[in-house]
PDB file of C-alpha atoms in Angstrom:
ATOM      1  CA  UNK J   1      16.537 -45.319  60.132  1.00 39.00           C
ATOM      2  CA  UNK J   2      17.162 -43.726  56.739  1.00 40.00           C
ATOM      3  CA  UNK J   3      15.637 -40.179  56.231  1.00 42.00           C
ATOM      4  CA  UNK J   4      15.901 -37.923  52.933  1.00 41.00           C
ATOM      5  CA  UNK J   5      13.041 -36.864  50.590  1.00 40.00           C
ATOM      6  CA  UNK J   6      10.171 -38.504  49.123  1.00 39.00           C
ATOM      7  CA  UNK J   7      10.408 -37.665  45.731  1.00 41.00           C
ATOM      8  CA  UNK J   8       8.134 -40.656  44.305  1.00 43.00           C
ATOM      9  CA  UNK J   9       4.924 -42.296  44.803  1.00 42.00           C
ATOM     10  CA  UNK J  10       3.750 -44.756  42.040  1.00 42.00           C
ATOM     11  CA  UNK J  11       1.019 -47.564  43.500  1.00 42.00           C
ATOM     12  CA  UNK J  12       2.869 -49.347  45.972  1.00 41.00           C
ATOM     13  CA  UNK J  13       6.560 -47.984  45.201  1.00 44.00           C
ATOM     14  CA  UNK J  14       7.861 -45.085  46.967  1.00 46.00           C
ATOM     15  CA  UNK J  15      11.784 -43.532  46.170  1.00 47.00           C
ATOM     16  CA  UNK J  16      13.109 -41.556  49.486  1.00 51.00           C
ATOM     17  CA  UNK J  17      16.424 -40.282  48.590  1.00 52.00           C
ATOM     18  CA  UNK J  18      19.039 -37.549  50.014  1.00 55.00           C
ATOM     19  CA  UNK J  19      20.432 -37.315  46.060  1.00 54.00           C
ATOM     20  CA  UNK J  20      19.669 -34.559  43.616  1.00 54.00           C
ATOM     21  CA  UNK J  21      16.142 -34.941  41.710  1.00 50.00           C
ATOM     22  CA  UNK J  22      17.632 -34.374  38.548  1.00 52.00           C
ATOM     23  CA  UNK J  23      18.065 -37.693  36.650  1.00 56.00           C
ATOM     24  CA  UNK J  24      16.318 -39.484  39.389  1.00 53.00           C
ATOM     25  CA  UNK J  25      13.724 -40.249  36.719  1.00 55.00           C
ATOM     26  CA  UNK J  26      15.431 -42.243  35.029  1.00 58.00           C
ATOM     27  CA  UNK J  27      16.215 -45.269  37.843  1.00 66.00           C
ATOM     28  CA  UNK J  28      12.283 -45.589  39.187  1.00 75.00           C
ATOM     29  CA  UNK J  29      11.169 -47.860  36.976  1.00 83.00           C
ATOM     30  CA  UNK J  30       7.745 -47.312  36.187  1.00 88.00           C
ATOM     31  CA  UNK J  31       4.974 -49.134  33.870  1.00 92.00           C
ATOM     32  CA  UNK J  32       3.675 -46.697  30.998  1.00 92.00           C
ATOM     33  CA  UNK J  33       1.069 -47.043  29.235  1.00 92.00           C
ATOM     34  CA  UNK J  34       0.271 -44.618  25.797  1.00 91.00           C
ATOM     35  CA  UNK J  35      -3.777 -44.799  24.863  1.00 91.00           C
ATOM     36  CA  UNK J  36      -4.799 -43.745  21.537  1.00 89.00           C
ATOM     37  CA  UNK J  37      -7.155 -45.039  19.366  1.00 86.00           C
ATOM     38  CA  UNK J  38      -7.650 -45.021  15.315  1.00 76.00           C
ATOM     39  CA  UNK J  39     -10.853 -43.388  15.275  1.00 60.00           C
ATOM     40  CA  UNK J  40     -10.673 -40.663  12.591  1.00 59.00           C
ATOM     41  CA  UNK J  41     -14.217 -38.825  14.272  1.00 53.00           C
ATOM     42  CA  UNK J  42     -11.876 -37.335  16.824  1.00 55.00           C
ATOM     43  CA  UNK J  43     -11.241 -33.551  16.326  1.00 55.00           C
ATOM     44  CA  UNK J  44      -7.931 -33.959  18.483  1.00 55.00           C
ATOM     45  CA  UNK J  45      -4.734 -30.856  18.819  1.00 49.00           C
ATOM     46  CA  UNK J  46      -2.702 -33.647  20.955  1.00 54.00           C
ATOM     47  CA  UNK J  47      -0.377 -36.186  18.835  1.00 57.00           C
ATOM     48  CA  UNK J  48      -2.330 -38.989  18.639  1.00 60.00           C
ATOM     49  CA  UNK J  49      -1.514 -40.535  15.312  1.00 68.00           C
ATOM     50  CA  UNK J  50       0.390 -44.312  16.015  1.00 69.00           C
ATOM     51  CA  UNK J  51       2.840 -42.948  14.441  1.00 72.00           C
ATOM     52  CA  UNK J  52       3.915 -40.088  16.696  1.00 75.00           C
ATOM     53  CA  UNK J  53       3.443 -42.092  19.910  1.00 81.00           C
ATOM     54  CA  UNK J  54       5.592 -45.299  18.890  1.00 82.00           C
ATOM     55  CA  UNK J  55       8.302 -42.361  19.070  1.00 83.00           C
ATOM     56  CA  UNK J  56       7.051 -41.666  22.447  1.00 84.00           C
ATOM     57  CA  UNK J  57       7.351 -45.494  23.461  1.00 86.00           C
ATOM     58  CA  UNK J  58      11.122 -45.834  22.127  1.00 88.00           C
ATOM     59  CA  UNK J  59      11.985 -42.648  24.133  1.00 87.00           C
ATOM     60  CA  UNK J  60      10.271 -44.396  26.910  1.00 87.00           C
ATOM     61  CA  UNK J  61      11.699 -47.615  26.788  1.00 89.00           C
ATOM     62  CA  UNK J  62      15.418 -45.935  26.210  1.00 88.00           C
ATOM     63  CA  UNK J  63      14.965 -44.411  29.805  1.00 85.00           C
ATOM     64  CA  UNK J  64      14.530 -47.600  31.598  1.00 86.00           C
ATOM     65  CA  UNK J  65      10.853 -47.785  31.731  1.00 89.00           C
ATOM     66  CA  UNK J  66       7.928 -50.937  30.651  1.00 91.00           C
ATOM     67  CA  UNK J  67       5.851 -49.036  28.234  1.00 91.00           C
ATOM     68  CA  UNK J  68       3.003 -50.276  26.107  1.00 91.00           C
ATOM     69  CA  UNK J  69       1.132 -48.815  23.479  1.00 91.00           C
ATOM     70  CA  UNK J  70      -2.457 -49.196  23.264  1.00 92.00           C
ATOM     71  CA  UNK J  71      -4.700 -48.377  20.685  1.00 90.00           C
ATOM     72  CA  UNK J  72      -8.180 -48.668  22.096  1.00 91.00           C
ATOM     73  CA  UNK J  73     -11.484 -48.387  20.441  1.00 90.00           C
ATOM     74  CA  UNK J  74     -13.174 -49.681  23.050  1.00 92.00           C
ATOM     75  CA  UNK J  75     -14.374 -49.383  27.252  1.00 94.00           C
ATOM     76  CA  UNK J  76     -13.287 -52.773  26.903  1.00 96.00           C
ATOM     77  CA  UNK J  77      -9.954 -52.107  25.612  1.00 96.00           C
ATOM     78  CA  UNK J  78      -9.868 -49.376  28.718  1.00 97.00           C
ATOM     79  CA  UNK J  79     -10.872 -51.401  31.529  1.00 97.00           C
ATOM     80  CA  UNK J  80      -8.074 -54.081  30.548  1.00 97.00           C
ATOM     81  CA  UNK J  81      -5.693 -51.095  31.094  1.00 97.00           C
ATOM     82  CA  UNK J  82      -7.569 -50.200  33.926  1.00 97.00           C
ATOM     83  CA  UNK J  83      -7.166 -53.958  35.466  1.00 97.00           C
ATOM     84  CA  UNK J  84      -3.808 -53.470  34.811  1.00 96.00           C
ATOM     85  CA  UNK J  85      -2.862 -50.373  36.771  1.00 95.00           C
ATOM     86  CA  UNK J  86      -0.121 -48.910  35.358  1.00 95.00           C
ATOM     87  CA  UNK J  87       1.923 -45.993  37.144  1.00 92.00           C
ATOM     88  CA  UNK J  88       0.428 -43.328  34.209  1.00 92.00           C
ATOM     89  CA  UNK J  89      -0.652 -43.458  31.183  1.00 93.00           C
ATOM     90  CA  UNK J  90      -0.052 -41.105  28.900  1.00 90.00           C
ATOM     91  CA  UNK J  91      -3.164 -39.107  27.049  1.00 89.00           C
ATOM     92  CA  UNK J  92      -2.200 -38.698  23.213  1.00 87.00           C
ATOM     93  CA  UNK J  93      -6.341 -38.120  22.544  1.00 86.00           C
ATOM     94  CA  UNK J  94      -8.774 -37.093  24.817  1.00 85.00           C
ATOM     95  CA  UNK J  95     -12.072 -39.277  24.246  1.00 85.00           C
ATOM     96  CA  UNK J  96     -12.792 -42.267  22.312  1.00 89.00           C
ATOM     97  CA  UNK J  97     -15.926 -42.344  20.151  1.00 87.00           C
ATOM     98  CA  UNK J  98     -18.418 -45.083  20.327  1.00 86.00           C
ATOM     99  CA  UNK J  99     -20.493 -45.662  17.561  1.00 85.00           C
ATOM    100  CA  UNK J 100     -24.363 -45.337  19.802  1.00 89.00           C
ATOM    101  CA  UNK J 101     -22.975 -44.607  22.943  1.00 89.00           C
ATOM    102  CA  UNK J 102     -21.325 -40.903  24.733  1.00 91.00           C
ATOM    103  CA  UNK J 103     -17.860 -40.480  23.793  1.00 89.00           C
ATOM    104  CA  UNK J 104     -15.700 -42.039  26.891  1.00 92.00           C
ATOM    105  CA  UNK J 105     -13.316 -38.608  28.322  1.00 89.00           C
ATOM    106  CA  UNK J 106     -10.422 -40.600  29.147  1.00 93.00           C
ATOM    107  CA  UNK J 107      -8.937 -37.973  31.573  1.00 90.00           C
ATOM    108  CA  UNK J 108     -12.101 -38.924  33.485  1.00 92.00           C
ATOM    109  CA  UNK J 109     -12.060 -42.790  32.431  1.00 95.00           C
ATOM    110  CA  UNK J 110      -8.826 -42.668  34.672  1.00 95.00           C
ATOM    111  CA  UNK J 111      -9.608 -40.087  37.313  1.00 92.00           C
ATOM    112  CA  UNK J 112     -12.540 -42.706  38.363  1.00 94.00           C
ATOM    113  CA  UNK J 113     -10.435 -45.835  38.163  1.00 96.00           C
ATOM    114  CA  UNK J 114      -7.524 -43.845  40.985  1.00 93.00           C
ATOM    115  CA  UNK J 115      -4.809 -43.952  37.918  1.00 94.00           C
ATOM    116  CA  UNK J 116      -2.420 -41.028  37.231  1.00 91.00           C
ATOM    117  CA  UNK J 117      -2.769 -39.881  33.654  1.00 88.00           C
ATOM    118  CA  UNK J 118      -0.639 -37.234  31.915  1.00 85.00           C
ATOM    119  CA  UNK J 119      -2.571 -34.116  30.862  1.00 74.00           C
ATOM    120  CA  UNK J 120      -6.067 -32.160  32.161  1.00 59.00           C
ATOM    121  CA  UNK J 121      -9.155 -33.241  33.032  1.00 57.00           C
ATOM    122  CA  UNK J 122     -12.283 -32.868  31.222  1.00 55.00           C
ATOM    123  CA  UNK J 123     -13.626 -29.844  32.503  1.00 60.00           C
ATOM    124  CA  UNK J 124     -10.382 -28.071  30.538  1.00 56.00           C
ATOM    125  CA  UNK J 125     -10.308 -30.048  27.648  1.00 54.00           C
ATOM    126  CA  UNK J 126     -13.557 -29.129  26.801  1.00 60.00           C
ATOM    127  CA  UNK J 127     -12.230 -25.828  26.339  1.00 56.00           C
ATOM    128  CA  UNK J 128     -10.298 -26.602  23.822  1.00 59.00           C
ATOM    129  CA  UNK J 129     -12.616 -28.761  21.812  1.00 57.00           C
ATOM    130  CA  UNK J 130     -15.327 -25.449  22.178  1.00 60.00           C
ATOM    131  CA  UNK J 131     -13.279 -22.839  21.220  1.00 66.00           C
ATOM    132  CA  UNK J 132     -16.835 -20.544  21.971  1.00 73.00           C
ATOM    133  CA  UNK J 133     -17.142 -21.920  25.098  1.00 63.00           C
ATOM    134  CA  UNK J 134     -13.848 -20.855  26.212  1.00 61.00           C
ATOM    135  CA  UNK J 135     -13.716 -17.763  24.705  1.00 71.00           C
ATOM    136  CA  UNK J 136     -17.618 -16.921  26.274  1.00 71.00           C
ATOM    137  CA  UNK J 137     -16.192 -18.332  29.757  1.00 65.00           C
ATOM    138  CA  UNK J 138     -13.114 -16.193  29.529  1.00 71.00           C
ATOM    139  CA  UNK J 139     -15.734 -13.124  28.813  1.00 77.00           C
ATOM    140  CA  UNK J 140     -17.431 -14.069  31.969  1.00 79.00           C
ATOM    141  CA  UNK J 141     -14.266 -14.028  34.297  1.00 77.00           C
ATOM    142  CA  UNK J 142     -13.592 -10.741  33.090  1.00 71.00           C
TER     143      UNK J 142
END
């Protein structure tokens, strides 16, 4: 029976290894998925633009890794990632706006749908789009 230390959980794969963690990264082979989306009504601090994460992909990519870039306008466009249940996807905007509906938080999006997403959740990032909401929270706390 092998023993050493589970370093890895992604869906169904699991890495247990007696090796150093560092570069161990680079040989679990994961599926990545970036989401952005073109919508200009976003006020967004994260790097969002195509642009910036098709540099993100390459890096990706260069360590090993399926990675797909999605920009989604769209709950459709979401729930085909969704279907598709990557290891993470990574968060370059936080919401998508739909013209006539709420704006879908996609930190939450993925929290519901069990998938592991890179940045916070929505209860933080709305401190960041409110600036005086997190400045009258921090004035509560003291």
């Amino acid at each position: 029976m092998r023993t050493g230390h589970l370093v890895a959980v992604f869906g169904l794969k699991a890495i247990v290894t007696d090796r150093p963690l560092q570069g161990l990264i680079n040989e679990i082979p994961m599926d990545i998925e970036i989401v952005t989306t073109r919508n200009d009504d976003c006020k967004e601090t994260g790097f969002g633009v195509p642009k910036a994460c098709s540099s993100i992909l390459d890096a990706i990519e260069r360590m090993g890794h399926q990675a797909t870039l999605n920009v989604c306008q769209t709950r459709a466009d979401l729930d085909q990632i969704a279907e598709r249940k990557p290891d993470l996807v990574i968060l370059a905007v936080k919401y998508l706006v739909i013209p006539f509906e709420k704006d879908i938080w996609l930190s939450e999006y993925f929290a519901n749908h069990d998938i592991n997403f890179s940045g916070s959740s929505r209860d933080v990032l709305e401190f960041d789009s409110d600036k005086l909401l997190a400045k009258a929270r921090v004035r509560e706390e003291g």
